[in-house]
mmCIF file of C-alpha atoms in Angstrom:
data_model
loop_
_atom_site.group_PDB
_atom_site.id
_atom_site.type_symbol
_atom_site.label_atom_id
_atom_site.label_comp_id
_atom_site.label_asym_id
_atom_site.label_seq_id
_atom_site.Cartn_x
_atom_site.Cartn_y
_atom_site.Cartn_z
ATOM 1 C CA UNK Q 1 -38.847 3.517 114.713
ATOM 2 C CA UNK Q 2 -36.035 1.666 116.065
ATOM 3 C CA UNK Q 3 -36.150 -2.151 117.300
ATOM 4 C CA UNK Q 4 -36.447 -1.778 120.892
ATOM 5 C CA UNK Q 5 -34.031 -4.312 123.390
ATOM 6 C CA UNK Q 6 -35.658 -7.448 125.184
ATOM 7 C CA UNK Q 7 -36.463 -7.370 128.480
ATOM 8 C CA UNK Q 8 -33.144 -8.343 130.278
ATOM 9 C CA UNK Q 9 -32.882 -10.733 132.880
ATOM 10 C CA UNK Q 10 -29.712 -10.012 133.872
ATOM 11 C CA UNK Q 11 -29.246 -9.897 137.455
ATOM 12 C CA UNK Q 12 -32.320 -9.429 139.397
ATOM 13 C CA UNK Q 13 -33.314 -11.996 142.107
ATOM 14 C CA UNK Q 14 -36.581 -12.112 144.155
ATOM 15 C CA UNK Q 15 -36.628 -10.031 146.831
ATOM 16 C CA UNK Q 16 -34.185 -10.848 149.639
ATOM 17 C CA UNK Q 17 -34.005 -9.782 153.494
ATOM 18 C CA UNK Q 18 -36.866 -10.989 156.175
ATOM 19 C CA UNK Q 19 -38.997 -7.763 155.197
ATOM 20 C CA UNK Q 20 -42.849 -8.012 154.809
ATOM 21 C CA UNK Q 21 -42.432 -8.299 150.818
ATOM 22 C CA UNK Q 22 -39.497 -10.584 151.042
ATOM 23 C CA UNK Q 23 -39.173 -14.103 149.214
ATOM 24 C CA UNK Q 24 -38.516 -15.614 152.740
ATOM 25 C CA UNK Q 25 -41.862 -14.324 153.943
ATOM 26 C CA UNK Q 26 -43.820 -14.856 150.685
ATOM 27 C CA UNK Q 27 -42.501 -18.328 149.178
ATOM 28 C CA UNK Q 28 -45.316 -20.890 150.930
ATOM 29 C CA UNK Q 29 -46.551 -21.730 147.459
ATOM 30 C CA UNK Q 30 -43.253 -22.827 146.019
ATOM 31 C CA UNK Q 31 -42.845 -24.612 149.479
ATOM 32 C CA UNK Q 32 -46.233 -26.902 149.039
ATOM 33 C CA UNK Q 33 -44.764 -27.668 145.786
ATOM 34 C CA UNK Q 34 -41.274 -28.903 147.582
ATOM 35 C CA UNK Q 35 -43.129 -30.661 150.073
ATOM 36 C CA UNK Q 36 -45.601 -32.224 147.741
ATOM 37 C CA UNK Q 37 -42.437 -34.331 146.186
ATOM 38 C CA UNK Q 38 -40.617 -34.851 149.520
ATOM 39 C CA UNK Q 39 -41.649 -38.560 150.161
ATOM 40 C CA UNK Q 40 -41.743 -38.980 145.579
ATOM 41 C CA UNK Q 41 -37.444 -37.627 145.856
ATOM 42 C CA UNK Q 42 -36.785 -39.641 148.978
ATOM 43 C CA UNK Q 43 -37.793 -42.875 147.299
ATOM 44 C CA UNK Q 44 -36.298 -42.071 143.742
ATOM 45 C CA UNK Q 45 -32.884 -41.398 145.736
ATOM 46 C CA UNK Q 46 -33.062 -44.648 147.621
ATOM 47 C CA UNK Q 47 -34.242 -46.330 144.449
ATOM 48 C CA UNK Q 48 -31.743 -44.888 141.714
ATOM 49 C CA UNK Q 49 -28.212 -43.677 143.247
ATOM 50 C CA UNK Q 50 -25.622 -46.005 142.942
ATOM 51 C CA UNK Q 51 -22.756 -46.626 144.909
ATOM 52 C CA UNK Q 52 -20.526 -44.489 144.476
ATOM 53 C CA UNK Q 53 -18.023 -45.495 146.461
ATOM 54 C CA UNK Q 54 -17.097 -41.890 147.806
ATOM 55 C CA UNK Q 55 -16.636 -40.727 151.431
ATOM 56 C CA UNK Q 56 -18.125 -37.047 150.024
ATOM 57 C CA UNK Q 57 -21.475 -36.595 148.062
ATOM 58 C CA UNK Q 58 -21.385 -33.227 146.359
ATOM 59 C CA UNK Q 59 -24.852 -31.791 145.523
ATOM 60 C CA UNK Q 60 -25.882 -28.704 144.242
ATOM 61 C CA UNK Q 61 -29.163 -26.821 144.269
ATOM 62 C CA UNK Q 62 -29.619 -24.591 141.337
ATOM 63 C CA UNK Q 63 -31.819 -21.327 141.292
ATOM 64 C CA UNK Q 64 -31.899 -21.617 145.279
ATOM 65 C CA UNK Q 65 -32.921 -18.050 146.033
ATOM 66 C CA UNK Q 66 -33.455 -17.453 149.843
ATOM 67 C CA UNK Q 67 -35.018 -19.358 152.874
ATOM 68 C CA UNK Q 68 -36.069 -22.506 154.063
ATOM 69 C CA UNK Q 69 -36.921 -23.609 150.882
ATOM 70 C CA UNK Q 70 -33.716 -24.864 149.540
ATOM 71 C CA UNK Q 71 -32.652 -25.710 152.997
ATOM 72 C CA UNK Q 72 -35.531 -27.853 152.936
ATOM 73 C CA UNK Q 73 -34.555 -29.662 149.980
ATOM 74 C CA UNK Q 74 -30.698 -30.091 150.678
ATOM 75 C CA UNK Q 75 -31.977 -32.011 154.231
ATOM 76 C CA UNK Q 76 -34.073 -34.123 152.125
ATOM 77 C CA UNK Q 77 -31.424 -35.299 149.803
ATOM 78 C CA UNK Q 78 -28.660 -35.530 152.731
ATOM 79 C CA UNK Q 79 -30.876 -37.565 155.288
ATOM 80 C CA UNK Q 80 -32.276 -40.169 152.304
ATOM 81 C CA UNK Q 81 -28.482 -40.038 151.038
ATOM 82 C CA UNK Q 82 -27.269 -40.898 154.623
ATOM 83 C CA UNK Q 83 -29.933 -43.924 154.851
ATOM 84 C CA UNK Q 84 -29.065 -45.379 151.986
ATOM 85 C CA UNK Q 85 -25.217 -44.936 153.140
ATOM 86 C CA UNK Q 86 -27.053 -46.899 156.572
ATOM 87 C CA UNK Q 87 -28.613 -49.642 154.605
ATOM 88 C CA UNK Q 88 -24.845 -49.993 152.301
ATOM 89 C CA UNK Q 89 -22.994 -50.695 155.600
ATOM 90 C CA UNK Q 90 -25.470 -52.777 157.353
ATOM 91 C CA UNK Q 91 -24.674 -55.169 154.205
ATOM 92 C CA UNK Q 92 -21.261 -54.462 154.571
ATOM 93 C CA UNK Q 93 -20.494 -52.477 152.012
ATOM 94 C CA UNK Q 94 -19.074 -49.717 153.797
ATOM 95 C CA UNK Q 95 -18.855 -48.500 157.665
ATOM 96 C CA UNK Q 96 -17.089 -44.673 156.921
ATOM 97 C CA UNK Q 97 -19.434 -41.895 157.630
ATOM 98 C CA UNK Q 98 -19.534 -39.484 154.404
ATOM 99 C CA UNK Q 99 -19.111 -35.900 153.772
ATOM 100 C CA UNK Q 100 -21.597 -33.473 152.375
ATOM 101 C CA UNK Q 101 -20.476 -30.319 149.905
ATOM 102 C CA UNK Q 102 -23.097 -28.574 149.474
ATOM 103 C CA UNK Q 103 -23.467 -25.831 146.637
ATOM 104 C CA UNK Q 104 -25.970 -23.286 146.705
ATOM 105 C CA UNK Q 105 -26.687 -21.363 142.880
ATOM 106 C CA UNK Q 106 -28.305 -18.416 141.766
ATOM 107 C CA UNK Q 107 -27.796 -15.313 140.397
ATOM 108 C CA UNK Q 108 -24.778 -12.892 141.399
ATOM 109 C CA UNK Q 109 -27.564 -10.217 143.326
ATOM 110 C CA UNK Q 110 -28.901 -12.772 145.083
ATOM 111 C CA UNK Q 111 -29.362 -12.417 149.012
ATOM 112 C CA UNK Q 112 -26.566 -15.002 149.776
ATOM 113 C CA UNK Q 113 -26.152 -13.164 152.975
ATOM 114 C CA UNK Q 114 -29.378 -13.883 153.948
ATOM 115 C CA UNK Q 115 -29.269 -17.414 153.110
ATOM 116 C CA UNK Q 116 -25.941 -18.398 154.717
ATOM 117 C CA UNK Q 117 -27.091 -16.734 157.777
ATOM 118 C CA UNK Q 118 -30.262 -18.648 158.083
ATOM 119 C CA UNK Q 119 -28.100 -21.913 157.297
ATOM 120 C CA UNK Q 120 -29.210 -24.708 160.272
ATOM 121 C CA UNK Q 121 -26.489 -25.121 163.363
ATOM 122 C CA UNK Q 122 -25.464 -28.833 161.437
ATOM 123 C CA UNK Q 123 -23.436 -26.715 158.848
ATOM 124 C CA UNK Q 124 -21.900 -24.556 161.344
ATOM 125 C CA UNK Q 125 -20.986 -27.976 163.000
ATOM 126 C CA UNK Q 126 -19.342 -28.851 159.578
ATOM 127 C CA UNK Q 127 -21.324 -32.031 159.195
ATOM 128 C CA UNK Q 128 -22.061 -29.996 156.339
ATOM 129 C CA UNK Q 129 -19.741 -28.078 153.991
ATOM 130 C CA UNK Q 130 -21.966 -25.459 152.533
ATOM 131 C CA UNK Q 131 -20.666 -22.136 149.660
ATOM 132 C CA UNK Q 132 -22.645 -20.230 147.165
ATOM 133 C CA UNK Q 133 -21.861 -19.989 143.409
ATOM 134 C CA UNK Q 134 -23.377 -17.173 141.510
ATOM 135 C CA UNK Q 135 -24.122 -17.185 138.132
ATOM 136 C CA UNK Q 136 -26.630 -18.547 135.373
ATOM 137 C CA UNK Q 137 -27.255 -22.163 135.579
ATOM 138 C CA UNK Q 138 -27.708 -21.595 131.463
ATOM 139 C CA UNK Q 139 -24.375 -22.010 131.604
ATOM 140 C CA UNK Q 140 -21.473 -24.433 133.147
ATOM 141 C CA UNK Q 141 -20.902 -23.791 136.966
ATOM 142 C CA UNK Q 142 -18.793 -26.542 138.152
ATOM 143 C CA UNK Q 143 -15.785 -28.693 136.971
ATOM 144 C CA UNK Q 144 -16.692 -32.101 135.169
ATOM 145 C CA UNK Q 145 -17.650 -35.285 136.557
ATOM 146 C CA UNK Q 146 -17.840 -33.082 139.931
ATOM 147 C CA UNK Q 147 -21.275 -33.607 140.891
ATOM 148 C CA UNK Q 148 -23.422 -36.548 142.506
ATOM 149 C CA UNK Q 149 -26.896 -35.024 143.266
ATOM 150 C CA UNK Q 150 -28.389 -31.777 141.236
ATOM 151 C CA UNK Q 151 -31.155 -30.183 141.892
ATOM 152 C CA UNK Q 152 -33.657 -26.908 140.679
ATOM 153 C CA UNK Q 153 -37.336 -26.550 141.681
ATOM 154 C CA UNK Q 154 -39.867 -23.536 140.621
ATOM 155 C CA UNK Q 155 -36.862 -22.166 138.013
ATOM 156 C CA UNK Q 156 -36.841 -23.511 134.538
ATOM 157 C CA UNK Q 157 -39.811 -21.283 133.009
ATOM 158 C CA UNK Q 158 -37.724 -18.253 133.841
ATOM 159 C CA UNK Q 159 -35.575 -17.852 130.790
ATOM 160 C CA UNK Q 160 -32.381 -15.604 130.445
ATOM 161 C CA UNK Q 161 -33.968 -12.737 128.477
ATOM 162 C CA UNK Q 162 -37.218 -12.374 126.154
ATOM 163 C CA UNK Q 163 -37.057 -13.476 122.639
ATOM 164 C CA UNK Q 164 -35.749 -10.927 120.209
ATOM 165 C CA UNK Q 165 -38.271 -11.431 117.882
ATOM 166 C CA UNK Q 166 -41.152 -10.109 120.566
ATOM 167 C CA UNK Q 167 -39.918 -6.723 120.416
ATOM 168 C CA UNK Q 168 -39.182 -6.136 117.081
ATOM 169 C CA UNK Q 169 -41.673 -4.231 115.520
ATOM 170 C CA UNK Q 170 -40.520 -5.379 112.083
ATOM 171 C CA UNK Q 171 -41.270 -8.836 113.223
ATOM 172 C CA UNK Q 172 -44.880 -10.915 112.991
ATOM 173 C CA UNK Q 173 -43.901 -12.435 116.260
ATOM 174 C CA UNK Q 174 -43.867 -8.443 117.700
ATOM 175 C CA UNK Q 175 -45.651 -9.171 121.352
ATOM 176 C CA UNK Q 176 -47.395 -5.316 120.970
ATOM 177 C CA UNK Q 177 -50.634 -6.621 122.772
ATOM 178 C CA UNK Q 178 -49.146 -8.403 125.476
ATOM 179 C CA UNK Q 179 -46.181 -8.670 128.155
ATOM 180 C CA UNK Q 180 -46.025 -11.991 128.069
ATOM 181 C CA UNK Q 181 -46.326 -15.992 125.869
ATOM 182 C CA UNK Q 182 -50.342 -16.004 125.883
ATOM 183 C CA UNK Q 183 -50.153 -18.809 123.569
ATOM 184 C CA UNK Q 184 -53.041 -16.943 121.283
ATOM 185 C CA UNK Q 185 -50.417 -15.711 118.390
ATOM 186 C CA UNK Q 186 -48.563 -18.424 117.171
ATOM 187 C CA UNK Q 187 -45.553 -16.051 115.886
ATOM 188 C CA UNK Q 188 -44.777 -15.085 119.621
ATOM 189 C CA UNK Q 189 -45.269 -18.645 121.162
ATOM 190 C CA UNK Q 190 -42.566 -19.743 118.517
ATOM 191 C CA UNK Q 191 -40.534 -17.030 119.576
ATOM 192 C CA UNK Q 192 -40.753 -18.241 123.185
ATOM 193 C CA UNK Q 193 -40.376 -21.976 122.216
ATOM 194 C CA UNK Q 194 -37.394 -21.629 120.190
ATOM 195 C CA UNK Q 195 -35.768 -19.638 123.130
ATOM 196 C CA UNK Q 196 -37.089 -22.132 125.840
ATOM 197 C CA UNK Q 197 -35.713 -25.223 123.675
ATOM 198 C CA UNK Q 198 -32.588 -23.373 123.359
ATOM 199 C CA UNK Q 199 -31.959 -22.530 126.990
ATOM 200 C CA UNK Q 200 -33.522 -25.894 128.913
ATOM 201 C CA UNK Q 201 -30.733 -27.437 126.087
ATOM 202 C CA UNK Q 202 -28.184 -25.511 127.272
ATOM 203 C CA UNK Q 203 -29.310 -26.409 131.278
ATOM 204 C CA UNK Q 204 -28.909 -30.159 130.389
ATOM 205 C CA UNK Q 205 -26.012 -29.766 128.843
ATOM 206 C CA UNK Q 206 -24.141 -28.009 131.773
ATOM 207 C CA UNK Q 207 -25.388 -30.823 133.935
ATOM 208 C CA UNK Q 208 -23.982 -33.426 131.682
ATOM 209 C CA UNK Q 209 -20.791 -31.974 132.194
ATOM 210 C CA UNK Q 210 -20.993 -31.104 136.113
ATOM 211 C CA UNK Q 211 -22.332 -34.780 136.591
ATOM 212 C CA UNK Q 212 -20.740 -37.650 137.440
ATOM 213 C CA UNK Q 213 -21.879 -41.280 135.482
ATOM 214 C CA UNK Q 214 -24.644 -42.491 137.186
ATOM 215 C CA UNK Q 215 -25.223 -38.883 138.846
ATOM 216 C CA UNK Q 216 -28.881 -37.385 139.425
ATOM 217 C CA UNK Q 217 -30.796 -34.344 138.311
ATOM 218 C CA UNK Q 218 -34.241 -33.565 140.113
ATOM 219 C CA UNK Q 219 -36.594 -30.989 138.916
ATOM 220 C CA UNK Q 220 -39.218 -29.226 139.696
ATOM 221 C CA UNK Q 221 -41.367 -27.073 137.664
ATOM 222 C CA UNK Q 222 -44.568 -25.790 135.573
ATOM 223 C CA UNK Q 223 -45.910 -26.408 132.315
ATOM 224 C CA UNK Q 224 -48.946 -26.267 130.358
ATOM 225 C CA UNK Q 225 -50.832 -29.623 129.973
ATOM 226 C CA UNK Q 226 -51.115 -30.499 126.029
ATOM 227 C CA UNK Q 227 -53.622 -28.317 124.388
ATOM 228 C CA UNK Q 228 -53.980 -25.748 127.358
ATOM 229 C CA UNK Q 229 -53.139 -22.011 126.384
ATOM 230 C CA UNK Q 230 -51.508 -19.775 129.193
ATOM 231 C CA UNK Q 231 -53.982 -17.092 128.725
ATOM 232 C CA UNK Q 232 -56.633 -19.631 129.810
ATOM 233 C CA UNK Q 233 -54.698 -20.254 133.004
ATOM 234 C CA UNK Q 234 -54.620 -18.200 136.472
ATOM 235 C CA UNK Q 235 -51.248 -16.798 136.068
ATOM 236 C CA UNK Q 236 -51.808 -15.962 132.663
ATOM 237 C CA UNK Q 237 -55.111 -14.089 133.857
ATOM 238 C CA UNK Q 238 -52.823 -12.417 136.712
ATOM 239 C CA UNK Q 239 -49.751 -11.209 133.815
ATOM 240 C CA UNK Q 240 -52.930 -9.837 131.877
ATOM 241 C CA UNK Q 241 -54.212 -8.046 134.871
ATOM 242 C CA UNK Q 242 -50.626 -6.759 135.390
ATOM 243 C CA UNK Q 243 -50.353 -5.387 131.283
ATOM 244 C CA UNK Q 244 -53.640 -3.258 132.304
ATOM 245 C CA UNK Q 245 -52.118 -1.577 134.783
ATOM 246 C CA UNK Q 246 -48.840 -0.918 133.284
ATOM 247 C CA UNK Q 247 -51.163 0.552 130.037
ATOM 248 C CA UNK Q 248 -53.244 3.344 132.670
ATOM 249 C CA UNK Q 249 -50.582 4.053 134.257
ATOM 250 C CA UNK Q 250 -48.763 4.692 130.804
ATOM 251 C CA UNK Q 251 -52.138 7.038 129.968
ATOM 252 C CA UNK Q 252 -51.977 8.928 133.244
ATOM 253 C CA UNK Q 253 -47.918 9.654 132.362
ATOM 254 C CA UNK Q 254 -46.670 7.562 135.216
ATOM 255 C CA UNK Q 255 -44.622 5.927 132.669
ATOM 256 C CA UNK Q 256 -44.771 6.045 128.627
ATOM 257 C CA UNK Q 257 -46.715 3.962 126.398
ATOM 258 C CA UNK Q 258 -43.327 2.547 124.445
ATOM 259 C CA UNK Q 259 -42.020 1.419 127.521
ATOM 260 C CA UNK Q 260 -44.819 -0.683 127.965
ATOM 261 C CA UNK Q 261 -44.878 -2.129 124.433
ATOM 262 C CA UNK Q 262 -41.356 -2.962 124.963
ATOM 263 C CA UNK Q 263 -42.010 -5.142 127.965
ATOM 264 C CA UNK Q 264 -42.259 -9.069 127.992
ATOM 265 C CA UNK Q 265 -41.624 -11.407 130.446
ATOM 266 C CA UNK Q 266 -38.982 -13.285 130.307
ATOM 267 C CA UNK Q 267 -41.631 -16.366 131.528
ATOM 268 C CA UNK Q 268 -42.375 -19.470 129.083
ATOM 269 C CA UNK Q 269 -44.462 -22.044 130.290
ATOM 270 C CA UNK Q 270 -43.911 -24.868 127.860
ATOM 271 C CA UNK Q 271 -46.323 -27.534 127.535
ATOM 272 C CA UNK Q 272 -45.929 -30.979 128.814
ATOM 273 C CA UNK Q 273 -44.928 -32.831 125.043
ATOM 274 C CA UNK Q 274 -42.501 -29.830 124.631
ATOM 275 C CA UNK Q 275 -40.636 -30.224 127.992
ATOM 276 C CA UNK Q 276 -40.325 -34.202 127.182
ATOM 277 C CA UNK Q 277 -39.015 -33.415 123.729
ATOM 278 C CA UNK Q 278 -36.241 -31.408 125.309
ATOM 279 C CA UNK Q 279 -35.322 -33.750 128.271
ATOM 280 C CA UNK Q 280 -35.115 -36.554 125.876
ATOM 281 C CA UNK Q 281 -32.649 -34.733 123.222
ATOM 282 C CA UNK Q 282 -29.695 -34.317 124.991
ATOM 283 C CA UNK Q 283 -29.556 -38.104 125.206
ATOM 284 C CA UNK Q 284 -26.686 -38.425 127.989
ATOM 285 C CA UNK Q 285 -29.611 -38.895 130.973
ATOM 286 C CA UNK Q 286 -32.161 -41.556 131.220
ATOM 287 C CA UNK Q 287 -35.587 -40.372 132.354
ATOM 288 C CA UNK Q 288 -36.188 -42.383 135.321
ATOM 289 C CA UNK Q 289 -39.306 -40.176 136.368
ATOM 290 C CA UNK Q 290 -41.184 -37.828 134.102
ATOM 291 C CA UNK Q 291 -44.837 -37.326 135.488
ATOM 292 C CA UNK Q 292 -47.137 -34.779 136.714
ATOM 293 C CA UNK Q 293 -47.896 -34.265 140.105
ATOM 294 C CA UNK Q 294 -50.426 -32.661 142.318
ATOM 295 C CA UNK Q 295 -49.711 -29.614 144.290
ATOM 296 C CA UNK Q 296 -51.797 -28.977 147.445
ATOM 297 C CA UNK Q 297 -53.167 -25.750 146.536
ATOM 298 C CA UNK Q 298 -54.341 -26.772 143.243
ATOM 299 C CA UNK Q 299 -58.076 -27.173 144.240
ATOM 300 C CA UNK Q 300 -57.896 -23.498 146.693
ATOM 301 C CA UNK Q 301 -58.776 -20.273 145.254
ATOM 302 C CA UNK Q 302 -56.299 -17.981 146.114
ATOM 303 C CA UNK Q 303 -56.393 -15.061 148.378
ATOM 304 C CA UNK Q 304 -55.861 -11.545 147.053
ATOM 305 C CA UNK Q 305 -53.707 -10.570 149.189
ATOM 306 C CA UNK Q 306 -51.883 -14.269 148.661
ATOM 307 C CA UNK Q 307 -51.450 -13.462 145.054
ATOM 308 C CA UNK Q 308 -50.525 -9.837 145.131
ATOM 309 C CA UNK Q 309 -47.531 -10.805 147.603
ATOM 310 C CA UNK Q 310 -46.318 -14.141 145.238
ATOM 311 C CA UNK Q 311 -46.119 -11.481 142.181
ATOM 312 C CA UNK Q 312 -45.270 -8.599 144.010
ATOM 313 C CA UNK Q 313 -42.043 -10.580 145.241
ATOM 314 C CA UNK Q 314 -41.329 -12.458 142.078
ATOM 315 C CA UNK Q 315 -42.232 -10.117 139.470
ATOM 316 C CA UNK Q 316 -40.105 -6.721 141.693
ATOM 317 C CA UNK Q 317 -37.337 -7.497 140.101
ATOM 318 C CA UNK Q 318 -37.584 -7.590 136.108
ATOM 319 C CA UNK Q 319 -40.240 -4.870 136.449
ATOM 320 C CA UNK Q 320 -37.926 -2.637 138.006
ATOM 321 C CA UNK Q 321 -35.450 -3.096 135.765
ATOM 322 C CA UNK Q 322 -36.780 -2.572 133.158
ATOM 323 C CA UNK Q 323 -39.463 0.449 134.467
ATOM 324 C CA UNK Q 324 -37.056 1.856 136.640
ATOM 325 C CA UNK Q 325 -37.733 1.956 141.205
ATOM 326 C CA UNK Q 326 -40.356 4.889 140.283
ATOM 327 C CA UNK Q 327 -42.566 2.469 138.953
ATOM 328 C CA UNK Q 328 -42.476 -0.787 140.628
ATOM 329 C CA UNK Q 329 -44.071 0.202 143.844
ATOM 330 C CA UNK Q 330 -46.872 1.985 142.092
ATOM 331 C CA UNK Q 331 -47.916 -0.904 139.301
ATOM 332 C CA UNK Q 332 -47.992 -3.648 142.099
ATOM 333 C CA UNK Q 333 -50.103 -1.416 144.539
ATOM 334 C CA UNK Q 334 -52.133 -1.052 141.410
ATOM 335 C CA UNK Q 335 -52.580 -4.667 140.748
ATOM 336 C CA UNK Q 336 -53.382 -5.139 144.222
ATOM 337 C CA UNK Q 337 -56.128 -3.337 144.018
ATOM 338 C CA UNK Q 338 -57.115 -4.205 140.897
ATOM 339 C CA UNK Q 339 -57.799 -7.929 142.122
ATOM 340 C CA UNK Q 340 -60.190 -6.670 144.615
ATOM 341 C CA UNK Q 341 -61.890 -5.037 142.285
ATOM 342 C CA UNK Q 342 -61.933 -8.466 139.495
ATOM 343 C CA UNK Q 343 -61.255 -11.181 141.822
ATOM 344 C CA UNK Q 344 -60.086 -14.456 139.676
ATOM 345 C CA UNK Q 345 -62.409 -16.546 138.868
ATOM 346 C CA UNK Q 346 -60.702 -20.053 139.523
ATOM 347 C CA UNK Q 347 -63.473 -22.129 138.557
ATOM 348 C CA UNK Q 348 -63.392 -20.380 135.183
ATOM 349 C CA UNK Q 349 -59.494 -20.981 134.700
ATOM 350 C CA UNK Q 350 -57.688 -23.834 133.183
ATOM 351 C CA UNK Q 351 -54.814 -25.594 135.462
ATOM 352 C CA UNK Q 352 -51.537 -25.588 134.897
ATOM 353 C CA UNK Q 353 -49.391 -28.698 135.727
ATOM 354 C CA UNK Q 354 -46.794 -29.015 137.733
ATOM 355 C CA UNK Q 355 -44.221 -31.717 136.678
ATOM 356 C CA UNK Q 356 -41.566 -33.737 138.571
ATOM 357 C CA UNK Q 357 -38.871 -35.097 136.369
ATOM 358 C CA UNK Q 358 -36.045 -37.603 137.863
ATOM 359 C CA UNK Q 359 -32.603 -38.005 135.525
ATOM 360 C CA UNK Q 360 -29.946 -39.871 136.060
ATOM 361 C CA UNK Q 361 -26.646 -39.637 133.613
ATOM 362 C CA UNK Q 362 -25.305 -42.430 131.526
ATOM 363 C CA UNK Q 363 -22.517 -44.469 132.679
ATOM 364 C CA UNK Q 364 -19.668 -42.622 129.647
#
């Protein structure tokens, strides 16, 4: 039988509009996260950006999707940026108010519509100069030496496609069992690592170019604490749960069993030594911050209904695509139900970490 194609990650987005299943409406966990580093990014800022000099900061938020969120995080970074601009003239320094270019990423079929038309009355003022710039933040989006101030939060475990290797049947890393890194063969978490090295290499890389010297890069994200296995974890629990629906429904006809073989997420959750390895190799950025941090919903057991609406938005997109629109609705109404059925068991699951990691590039 023929090697089948990863799964593509080509140009889905999460799911746009102010509908009931919409990433506006269903993004509160990613927002605790935000929040949870507001005060930690405020003081880094105030602590590590030099003076530029500049009457315009440029800063750029990559893998912004829709909503408040990224709002939320550009009016972080412009009101510390304008206080330490406050504190620079009261010394003297300087006594011109600056401009703010703001850049919005993500992928082309993104729902920039929605986003620019949710965008706060200050940018329609112009104190703010806001546009959006599609494409893959794997790759170079901006001119060199362009950028002051980048930032990505709740992105950089989504890679650009699935490993080859995990749907090769020819291969020992063939993912057959699973749609997604469970960490329990070590063939397919190889697969997933050398892809994930590859790909957060190429991310750092762009930035070195896109930033100026002395520019910053604050992220966001999830990992695996050293020694943890996803399977062990929640959302590894939940992508299991998921794979046993997809396999019924595949018995009952609703869709065919080598579809369903051929699926993998296009997901890795590194762990934590992994991530640092990475950060460190590009060597143009020093790692002012590296350190886990607590989000507020660590310690609450999740709804049903709270995690069915998190995956059902996320996951619509690369399930569809691959399944086709006959499917989608079906396997998440499935999985829905399926968690009533086998709630999660939080106190049984490992955590996850999330991580907040400050660069800032070396003067060339």
């Amino acid at each position: 039988m023929a090697n089948r194609m990863p799964t593509s990650i080509h140009s889905y987005p999460m799911i746009g509009g102010d509908g009931p299943h919409s990433y506006i409406r269903n993004s509160s966990y990613q927002k605790a996260a935000i929040e949870s580093v507001r005060t930690k990014t405020r003081e880094a800022i105030l602590a590590k950006t030099p003076n530029f000099d500049l009457n315009i900061y440029k800063i750029a938020d990559f893998g912004c999707s829709v909503g408040s969120n990224t709002l939320d995080v550009v009016q972080n970074i412009i009101e510390t940026l304008k206080l330490k601009r406050q504190q620079e003239e009261n010394k003297g320094d300087n006594n011109e108010h600056p401009e703010f270019h703001v850049f919005f990423n993500d992928k082309p079929d993104n729902d920039f519509n929605t986003l620019f038309k949710t965008l706060p009355q200050y940018y329609l003022d112009r104190e703010v100069f806001a546009c959006g710039v599609p494409g893959s933040f794997y790759h170079q989006l901006f001119s060199r030496n362009s950028l002051h101030i980048g930032h990505t939060s709740n992105t950089l475990h989504w890679l650009s496609t699935t490993p080859e290797d995990v749907c090769n049947q020819n291969s020992q890393a063939w993912n057959k069992n699973s749609i997604h890194c469970t960490n329990l063969v070590n063939e397919v978490t190889q697969a997933y690592k050398k892809l994930f090295e590859k790909e957060i290499g190429a991310f750092i890389e762009a930035r070195t170019q896109e930033l100026v010297s002395g520019g910053l890069m604050i992220i966001l994200g999830w990992c695996l604490p050293d020694g943890v296995k996803m399977i062990r974890t929640w959302k590894g629990v939940v992508f299991d749960m998921i794979e046993d629906c997809l396999i019924h429904m595949a018995k009952s006809g609703i869709t065919s069993v080598e579809k369903v073989e051929s699926f993998n997420l296009p997901i890795y959750f590194p762990q934590f030594n992994e991530l640092k390895e990475v950060m460190e190799k590009n060597g143009c950025f020093t790692i002012e911050i590296m350190e886990e941090v607590k989000h507020p919903m660590e310690d609450m057991p999740l709804s049903n209904d709270f995690i069915a609406s998190i995956f059902r938005t996320t996951m619509h997109g690369v399930i569809e695509e691959h399944f086709g629109d006959g499917v989608v609705d079906e396997l998440l109404d499935r999985f829905a139900k399926e968690l009533t059925k086998h709630p999660i068991d939080f106190k049984d699951c490992q955590k996850d970490m999330q991580y907040f990691i400050f660069l800032k590039r070396k003067t060339d």
